[in-house]
Structures are given as C-alpha cells and as structure tokens.
C-alpha cells in the first residue's frame, strides 16, 4: 500500500450520540478494498472470523455507527473509556488491550454483540472530543495492522512481557496516517467550535503588522484583492485576535455554553478544499477560507521556474520584513522540602511572520540547543533541517503567509525559576487559617530581562472567604468569595535589572465550616468533565461508570478532610503564580537577527522578541499534603 495519509471516513456525533455529520471517501475506500484483496483476508487464519474487511459492508451507515459508539461508551464507562484493563473490562474491548492510548484511538464493533461472521471491527478510529461534539476519523491502514490489533484484543494477560509481540503504542508509531488523522480531527474540532487562533507574533511596530486576515487586504497590496472585502474565516470559525491568544495553550475539551450550531456548508467546503478525495493537503483553515473569500488574481503569478507551495496561496507585495517571537511557557511545582525536589519544565515555540515578496527561502541557525537540554524539537512542514551542530541547528524554510509556528520544543530551564520561595498555611481554629509567603522574584536576572507583572492566588474552593488580614511587603491584596489574590507587580510597573524579596504574613477567615460530602458520582462528573468531557448523560446500564469507579476508589483511600486541610479537593492546598517575563528565553534558545539570510537576496529588516508566560506554576503548602511523582 502506498505511503502517506488517507482518510476512509469521518463522523461527528453530538452529545446525544447521534451522527450530525458524516463523510466517506470512495477513492480511499477503493485502496482499502484493493489492499484487503491482496492480503487475502477471507482466507483461513487466526482472526479470519474476527476481522471482516474483504466483503461488504466495508463501512457502517450512520445509525449503525451511532449505536456502536453508544454501546462502547456504556461498556467502557465514558466516551474515552478506561484506558487500562479493569475487572469490568471484557475480552475484545479497548480496555482489554491495556494501553492508555485506547482513550484516543478506539475501535467499534459493528453488527451485534454476538460477534461471529457478521461482526465488523472498525479500527483505528481517532476520537477527539471538542465542545459538545465527538469527532471520529478513520484513517487508512493496512489489513495486517487491523489483524495485529484484533490479536491484542484477545490476549489473555495484561501489559507486555519479554518476547511478546509489540504493544499497541509501538504498533501506532509505524503508522503516519494516525498522526494525519489526529490533525484532521483537531482542525475539524476547531472549526465547528470556532476556535480558530493564530500564533502570536509580538512586535513593537505599526498596526499594519496585523493578523493573517488583515494581511490579505489592502496592506498586502495584491492587485485584484486589495479592493475586495476583508477575508472572513467562516461564520463558525471567526479568528481570535492574535494578541489575546496565548501561544502553545491547550484548548479545553469541556463543553462550551452557547455553542453555535454545526454549519455543515462551512464544514463541507473545508473538507473538499483541505482534503480532496480523502488525502489531507492543507489543513490551515485560515488559508482555506481566505481563498474562498478572495479568490485569486490573474496578475499575481509566481515565477515560471518556482513551484508555489500549497501553504502560500497568495504572494506578498509591500514593505518587506521578518518577525520572530520565541514564546515559552514555564510549568513548575515548588515544594520547599528536602524529600521532594522542585520540578520545572519549559514548553516553547518560535512564531514567525515573513512578509517577503515572491517565494524566497529563509535560512537561519537556532542557537542554545545544547545548553538548554532540548528534549523535543519539531518543525513546520515548510522547514528543512540540513545541519545539526553541538549548540546550533541550521533551518531553511519557505515561509507560508501570515503567522505560523516554525519550531516547537520542550526543554529544561537554564536559569533559576523567576519566582521561587515557599508558601505555608495552617489552621489556628476551625474557621481561621494563618499563612506565610516568602518569595524571591527575578533573582539572578539582569537587564534586558524584565517581569511585566506577577500575581499570586490562593484558591479555597471548599470554603467561603469572609475576610483577609495582613500586609504584604510589596503589592496589593484583594479577595473574592473563594480566593485571595496578591498582586506583587501590577501591569505597567515592570521589574527589570534587579531582584526583590516579597513577604506576606497574614490570616484568612472563613464562613462557618459545613461538611458537604458530595456523592462520588457528582464529584467525579464535575471534575473529570472539565478535563476530559467524559460525562455520562445516561447511566441506566448496569456497567460501572469509570468516573464513579475512580472517585469511589480515591475517596475510599483518602481519609475525610480535617481542620488542617479543609480546602482543596483531595485535601491539597496550594498557591498559583502567574507572571510574564520578556527580554530573553528561559531555555536559552535564540535567533541572531544578523544571521538570518534570504535567497534571493533582499534587504528586509529582521525583528526578534521573546516572552515567557507561566502555565501551571504551583507553590504547594509546605505544611500540608502535596502530590509528587516518584
């Protein structure tokens, strides 16, 4: 079977497990039939009765798929399922495979519960939960991979042993179509929920450096397009202004209130343009909808000897420049304990915007790779990486239009954390707690590094805050019903070229304590729904709900909360820090604007900026319980 990615079919189901949109690709399906015929799946074999692929029907209809999906959800406890083998798992189910990846790559059994000759095993189905929708994408794989999965579904033992055949995760590593199917599912999810966001490129220049959609209007100067109306992404896919989107953030799968209804016409147009005949070509929805809104100009043609890439449907004409932004997100867990080490990680990306005439190639070296101990490094499809040194890596790329992510990486932090110290909290009475903060900000950081703002929040989701007493050494304090907020550095008063020590002793008073031990099913639904959208709308079946199972197990192992820790769920209490640092990256990765070269040669200024924001930056209560990985 030829390499590459092909999609046999995709389905979108609503919260009632009804198919609201589906699309099948006959061209890819013919490739699947040909592969099945060549493989000889109908011949006698170990799983000839389990894997049915060489005889009709090849794909289920919408009602059959919806019924199979609902049956699987009831059997597995939630849309994503258990992920590991439990006592409730049945042979042939996804959880029987005993691999957490089955929460994202699932299978459906079509044709009744009894199995046998009429049962159709549909795998691998990529499951993506977005908003109130479940998106299923069936990529093209070889029949031998389906047989391998069917064998894993019937293995007697859990886990892997020496000499056993490869696990499901190792099997999927050999299938590039799985990655392509995930990209398709995420692109469709962003479109149907309206989460179309550009990467942020920070500039100090004029407002003409706007988002992708602005660049396709008069400022870009394309003949025949400048006079047209501004491109509109789509009624359900309005682009969020890049300044409000934190690059690298992960969209929640929790249902959104007031979600717009599914626009099938927009979805059909995207699928026809982005993946004609089931082969994904360009999943950039902004490109697709800009082409729909603007069309093309006959006078705007590329040079005869240069092939125009799919990711650049329009050629730029105007004032030339290149903009780079290194955007890093730092996550930290600070314990201030001898028996538990602090953990700090950096996830970053290099966003780029290349406003260059024609179809030039841009090359540059990335520096700081060795010192930063980069763990993961990936590039945009337009990039080529011909050279790799000890501390630098050469990158050459043909830039697409608008803002795009050139590089993504994960690395360790070369410097001390921007905020370090400890947080202590203990109860002095049933309704009053005493706390102490002692923090060091920007210790060892020199100009041009600057902290634009810093805020510390103490959440108390299980108690109502009545009053707060205490005066910090710097900053202002406010409180809400369930939290206390300490603004150490407010926006507009950045900290640069020096470090400060901030202390905050005080007491917090709560409303009288009332023991409200919610049923485990409600606790589980409230918590896991926000994280995974794994909420059961109907629990009439006799199978054990995965949310209830996990919650009952945790509540059984956890003693009831007492006076010392009556705050956060699972008896943990902490403070969360949020800040923003500009001037340099924490990983050490950088770009020298003078080393950027363009071919054909052109004089274009290169602007470079960095910003570091915090993700989950947690100060655990030194005097309380805290979770830690071992």
PDB file of N, CA, C and O in Angstrom, residues 416-418 420 440-445 498-500:
ATOM      1  N   UNK A 416      17.578  29.872  37.234  1.00  0.00           N
ATOM      2  CA  UNK A 416      16.707  29.657  38.378  1.00  0.00           C
ATOM      3  C   UNK A 416      15.305  30.127  38.007  1.00  0.00           C
ATOM      4  O   UNK A 416      15.142  31.002  37.158  1.00  0.00           O
ATOM      5  N   UNK A 417      14.280  29.563  38.644  1.00  0.00           N
ATOM      6  CA  UNK A 417      12.922  29.995  38.299  1.00  0.00           C
ATOM      7  C   UNK A 417      12.722  31.475  38.580  1.00  0.00           C
ATOM      8  O   UNK A 417      13.298  32.018  39.533  1.00  0.00           O
ATOM      9  N   UNK A 418      11.914  32.159  37.783  1.00  0.00           N
ATOM     10  CA  UNK A 418      11.696  33.598  38.002  1.00  0.00           C
ATOM     11  C   UNK A 418      11.093  33.912  39.361  1.00  0.00           C
ATOM     12  O   UNK A 418      11.339  34.976  39.928  1.00  0.00           O
ATOM     13  N   UNK A 420      10.638  32.063  43.137  1.00  0.00           N
ATOM     14  CA  UNK A 420      10.927  30.920  43.991  1.00  0.00           C
ATOM     15  C   UNK A 420      10.746  31.330  45.447  1.00  0.00           C
ATOM     16  O   UNK A 420      10.841  32.509  45.798  1.00  0.00           O
ATOM     17  N   UNK A 440      11.197  35.158  46.274  1.00  0.00           N
ATOM     18  CA  UNK A 440      12.259  35.920  45.606  1.00  0.00           C
ATOM     19  C   UNK A 440      11.895  36.012  44.134  1.00  0.00           C
ATOM     20  O   UNK A 440      11.675  34.991  43.480  1.00  0.00           O
ATOM     21  N   UNK A 441      11.836  37.225  43.623  1.00  0.00           N
ATOM     22  CA  UNK A 441      11.475  37.457  42.236  1.00  0.00           C
ATOM     23  C   UNK A 441      12.680  37.914  41.436  1.00  0.00           C
ATOM     24  O   UNK A 441      13.417  38.817  41.872  1.00  0.00           O
ATOM     25  N   UNK A 442      12.896  37.268  40.309  1.00  0.00           N
ATOM     26  CA  UNK A 442      13.935  37.651  39.333  1.00  0.00           C
ATOM     27  C   UNK A 442      15.334  37.635  39.949  1.00  0.00           C
ATOM     28  O   UNK A 442      16.188  38.447  39.595  1.00  0.00           O
ATOM     29  N   UNK A 443      15.583  36.694  40.835  1.00  0.00           N
ATOM     30  CA  UNK A 443      16.911  36.606  41.451  1.00  0.00           C
ATOM     31  C   UNK A 443      17.912  36.069  40.425  1.00  0.00           C
ATOM     32  O   UNK A 443      17.748  34.984  39.880  1.00  0.00           O
ATOM     33  N   UNK A 444      18.979  36.846  40.162  1.00  0.00           N
ATOM     34  CA  UNK A 444      19.977  36.485  39.174  1.00  0.00           C
ATOM     35  C   UNK A 444      19.633  36.901  37.764  1.00  0.00           C
ATOM     36  O   UNK A 444      20.409  36.636  36.841  1.00  0.00           O
ATOM     37  N   UNK A 445      18.507  37.547  37.563  1.00  0.00           N
ATOM     38  CA  UNK A 445      18.095  38.006  36.239  1.00  0.00           C
ATOM     39  C   UNK A 445      18.542  39.450  36.033  1.00  0.00           C
ATOM     40  O   UNK A 445      18.283  40.315  36.868  1.00  0.00           O
ATOM     41  N   UNK A 498      16.949  44.090  38.518  1.00  0.00           N
ATOM     42  CA  UNK A 498      17.148  43.850  39.948  1.00  0.00           C
ATOM     43  C   UNK A 498      16.173  42.780  40.408  1.00  0.00           C
ATOM     44  O   UNK A 498      15.207  42.433  39.710  1.00  0.00           O
ATOM     45  N   UNK A 499      16.430  42.250  41.582  1.00  0.00           N
ATOM     46  CA  UNK A 499      15.543  41.257  42.178  1.00  0.00           C
ATOM     47  C   UNK A 499      14.931  41.838  43.452  1.00  0.00           C
ATOM     48  O   UNK A 499      15.471  42.784  44.031  1.00  0.00           O
ATOM     49  N   UNK A 500      13.809  41.295  43.845  1.00  0.00           N
ATOM     50  CA  UNK A 500      13.165  41.754  45.071  1.00  0.00           C
ATOM     51  C   UNK A 500      12.757  40.542  45.901  1.00  0.00           C
ATOM     52  O   UNK A 500      12.579  39.434  45.388  1.00  0.00           O
TER      53      UNK A 500
END
